[in-house]
C-alpha positions as protocol buffer text, in pm:
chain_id: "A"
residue {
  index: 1
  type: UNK
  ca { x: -2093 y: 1788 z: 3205 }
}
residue {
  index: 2
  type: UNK
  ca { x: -1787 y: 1851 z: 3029 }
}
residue {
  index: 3
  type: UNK
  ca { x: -1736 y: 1675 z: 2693 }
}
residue {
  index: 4
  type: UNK
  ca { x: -1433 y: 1489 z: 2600 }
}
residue {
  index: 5
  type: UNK
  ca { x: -1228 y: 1637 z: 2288 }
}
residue {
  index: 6
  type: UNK
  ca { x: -1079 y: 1358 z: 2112 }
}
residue {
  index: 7
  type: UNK
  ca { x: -715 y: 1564 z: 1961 }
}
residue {
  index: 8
  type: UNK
  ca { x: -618 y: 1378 z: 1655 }
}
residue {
  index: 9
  type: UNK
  ca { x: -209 y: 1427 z: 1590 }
}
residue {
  index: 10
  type: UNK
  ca { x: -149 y: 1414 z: 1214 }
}
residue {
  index: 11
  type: UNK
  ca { x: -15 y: 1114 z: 1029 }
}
residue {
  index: 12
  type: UNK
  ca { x: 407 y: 1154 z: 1003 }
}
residue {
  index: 13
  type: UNK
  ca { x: 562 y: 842 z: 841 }
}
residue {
  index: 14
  type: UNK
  ca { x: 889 y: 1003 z: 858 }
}
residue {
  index: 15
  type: UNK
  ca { x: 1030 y: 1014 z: 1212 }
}
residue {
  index: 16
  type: UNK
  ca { x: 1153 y: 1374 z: 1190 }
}
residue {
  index: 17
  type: UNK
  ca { x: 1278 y: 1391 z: 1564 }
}
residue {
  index: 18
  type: UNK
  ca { x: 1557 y: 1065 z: 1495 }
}
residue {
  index: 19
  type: UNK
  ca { x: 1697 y: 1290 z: 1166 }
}
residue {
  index: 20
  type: UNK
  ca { x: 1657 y: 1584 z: 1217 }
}
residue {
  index: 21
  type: UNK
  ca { x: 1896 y: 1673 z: 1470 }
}
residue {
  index: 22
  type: UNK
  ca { x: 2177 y: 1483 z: 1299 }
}
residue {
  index: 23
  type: UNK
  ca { x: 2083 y: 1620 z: 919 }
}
residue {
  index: 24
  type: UNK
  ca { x: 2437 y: 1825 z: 866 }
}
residue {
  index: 25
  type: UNK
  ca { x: 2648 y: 1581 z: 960 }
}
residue {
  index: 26
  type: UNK
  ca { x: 2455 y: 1331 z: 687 }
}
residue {
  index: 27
  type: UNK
  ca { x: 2433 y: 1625 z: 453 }
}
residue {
  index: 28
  type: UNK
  ca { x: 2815 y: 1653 z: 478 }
}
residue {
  index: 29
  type: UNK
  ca { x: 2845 y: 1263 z: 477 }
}
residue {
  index: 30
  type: UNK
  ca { x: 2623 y: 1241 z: 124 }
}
residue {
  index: 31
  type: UNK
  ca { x: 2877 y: 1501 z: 5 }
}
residue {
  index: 32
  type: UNK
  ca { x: 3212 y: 1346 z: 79 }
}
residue {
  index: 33
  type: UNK
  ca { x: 3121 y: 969 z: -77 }
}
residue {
  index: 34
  type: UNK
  ca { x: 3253 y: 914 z: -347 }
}
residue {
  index: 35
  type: UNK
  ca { x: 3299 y: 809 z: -624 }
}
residue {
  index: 36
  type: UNK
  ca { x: 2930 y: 1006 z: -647 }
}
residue {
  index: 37
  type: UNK
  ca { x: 2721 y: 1134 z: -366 }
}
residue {
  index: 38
  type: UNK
  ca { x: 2511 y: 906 z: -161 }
}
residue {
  index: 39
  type: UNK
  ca { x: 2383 y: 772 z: 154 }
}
residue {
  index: 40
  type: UNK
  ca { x: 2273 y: 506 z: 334 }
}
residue {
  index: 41
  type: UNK
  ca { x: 2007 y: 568 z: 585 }
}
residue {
  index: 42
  type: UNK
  ca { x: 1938 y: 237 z: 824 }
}
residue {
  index: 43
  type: UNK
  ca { x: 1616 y: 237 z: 943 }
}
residue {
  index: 44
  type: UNK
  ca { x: 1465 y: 549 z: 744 }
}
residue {
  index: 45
  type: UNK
  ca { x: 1129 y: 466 z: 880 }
}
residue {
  index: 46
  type: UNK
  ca { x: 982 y: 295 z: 1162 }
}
residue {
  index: 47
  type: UNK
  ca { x: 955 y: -28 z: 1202 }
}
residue {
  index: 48
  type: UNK
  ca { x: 554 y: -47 z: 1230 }
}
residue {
  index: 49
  type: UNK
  ca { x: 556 y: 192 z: 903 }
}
residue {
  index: 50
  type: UNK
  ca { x: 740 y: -22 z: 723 }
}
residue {
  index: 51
  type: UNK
  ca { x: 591 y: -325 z: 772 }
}
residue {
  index: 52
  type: UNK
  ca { x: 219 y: -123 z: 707 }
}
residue {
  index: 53
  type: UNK
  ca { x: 402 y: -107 z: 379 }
}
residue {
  index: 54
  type: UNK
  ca { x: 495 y: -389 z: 332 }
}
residue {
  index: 55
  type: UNK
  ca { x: 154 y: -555 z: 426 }
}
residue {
  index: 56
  type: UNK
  ca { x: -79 y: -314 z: 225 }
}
residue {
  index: 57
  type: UNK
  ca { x: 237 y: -319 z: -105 }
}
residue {
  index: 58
  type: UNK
  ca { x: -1 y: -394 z: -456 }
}
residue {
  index: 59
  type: UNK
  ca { x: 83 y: -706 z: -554 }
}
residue {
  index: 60
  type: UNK
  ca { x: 210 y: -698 z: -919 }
}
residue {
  index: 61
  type: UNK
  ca { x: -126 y: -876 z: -1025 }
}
residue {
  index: 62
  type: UNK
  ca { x: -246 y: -570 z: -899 }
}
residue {
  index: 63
  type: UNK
  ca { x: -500 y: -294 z: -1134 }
}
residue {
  index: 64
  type: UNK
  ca { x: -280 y: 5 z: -1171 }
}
residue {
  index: 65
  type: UNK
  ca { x: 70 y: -111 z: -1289 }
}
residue {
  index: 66
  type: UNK
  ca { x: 281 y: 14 z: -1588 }
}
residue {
  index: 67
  type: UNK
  ca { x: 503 y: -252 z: -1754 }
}
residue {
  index: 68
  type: UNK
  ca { x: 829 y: -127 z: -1867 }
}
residue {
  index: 69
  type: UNK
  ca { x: 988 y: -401 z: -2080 }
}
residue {
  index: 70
  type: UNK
  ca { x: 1282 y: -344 z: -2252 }
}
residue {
  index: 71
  type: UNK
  ca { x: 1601 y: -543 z: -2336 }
}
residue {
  index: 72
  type: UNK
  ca { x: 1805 y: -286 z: -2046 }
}
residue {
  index: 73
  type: UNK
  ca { x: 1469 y: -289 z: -1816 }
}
residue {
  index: 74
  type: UNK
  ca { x: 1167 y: -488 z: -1646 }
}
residue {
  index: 75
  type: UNK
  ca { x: 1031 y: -353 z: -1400 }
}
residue {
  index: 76
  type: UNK
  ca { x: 680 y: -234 z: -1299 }
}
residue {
  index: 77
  type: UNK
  ca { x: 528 y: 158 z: -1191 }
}
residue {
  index: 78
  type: UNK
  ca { x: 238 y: 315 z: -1072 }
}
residue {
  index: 79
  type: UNK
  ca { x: 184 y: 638 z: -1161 }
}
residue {
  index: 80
  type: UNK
  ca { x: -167 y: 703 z: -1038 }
}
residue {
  index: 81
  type: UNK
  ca { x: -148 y: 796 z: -667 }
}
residue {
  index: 82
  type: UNK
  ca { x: -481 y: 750 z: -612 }
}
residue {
  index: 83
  type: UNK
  ca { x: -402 y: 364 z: -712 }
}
residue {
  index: 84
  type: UNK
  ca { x: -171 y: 397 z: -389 }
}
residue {
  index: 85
  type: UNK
  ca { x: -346 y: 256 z: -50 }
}
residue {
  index: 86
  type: UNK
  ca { x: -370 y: 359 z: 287 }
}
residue {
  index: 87
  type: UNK
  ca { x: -4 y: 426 z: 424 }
}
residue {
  index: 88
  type: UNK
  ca { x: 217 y: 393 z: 111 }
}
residue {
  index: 89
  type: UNK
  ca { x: 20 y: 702 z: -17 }
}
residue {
  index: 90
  type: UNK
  ca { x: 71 y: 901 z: 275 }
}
residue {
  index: 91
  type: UNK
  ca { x: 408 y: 815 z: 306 }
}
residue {
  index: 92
  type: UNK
  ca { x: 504 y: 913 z: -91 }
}
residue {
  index: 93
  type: UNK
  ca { x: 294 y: 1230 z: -29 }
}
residue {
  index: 94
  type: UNK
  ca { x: 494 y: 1317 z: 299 }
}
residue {
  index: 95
  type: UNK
  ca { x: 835 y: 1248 z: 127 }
}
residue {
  index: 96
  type: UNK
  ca { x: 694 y: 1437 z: -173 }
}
residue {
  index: 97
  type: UNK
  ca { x: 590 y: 1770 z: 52 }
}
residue {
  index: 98
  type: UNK
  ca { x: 809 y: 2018 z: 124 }
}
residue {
  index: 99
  type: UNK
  ca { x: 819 y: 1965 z: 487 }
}
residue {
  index: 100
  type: UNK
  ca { x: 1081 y: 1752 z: 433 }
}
């Protein structure tokens, strides 16, 4: 009896296929803004990434958090990854990789 192989694709939170074949035109578009370079990219993930995100996001009661206080800052950052969960790690080590 033959077995069934169950083929696991590997996780890609960035949807490479949408950018990819429209990246010079954006590289030339991040060039030409002015008055600095930048971009706007609508919809930079998809939809059921982004709300994993959103759903799994460390509250800022959270263990983990660095508290930057200062009178031109307050914010909050996490520098341990392995303080990141599930998707929001994979995604910051996919943009982080060089496959990108």
């Amino acid at each position: 009896m033959a077995q069934l192989k169950l083929v696991t694709r590997p996780f890609h939170a960035f949807p490479y296929r949408k950018w990819n074949p429209v990246l010079r035109t954006l590289c030339d578009e991040y060039r030409a803004n002015s008055p600095s370079p930048h971009i706007y990219l609508a919809d930079f993930l998809e939809d059921d990434t982004a709300r994993m995100i959103a759903r799994d996001f460390p509250s800022p009661a959270a263990p983990g958090w660095t508290y930057y206080k200062h009178q031109n800052e307050n914010k909050l950052g996490m520098t341990q990854r392995s303080m990141f969960p599930g998707v929001l790690g994979k995604v910051v080590d996919e943009l982080n990789s060089p496959n990108l």
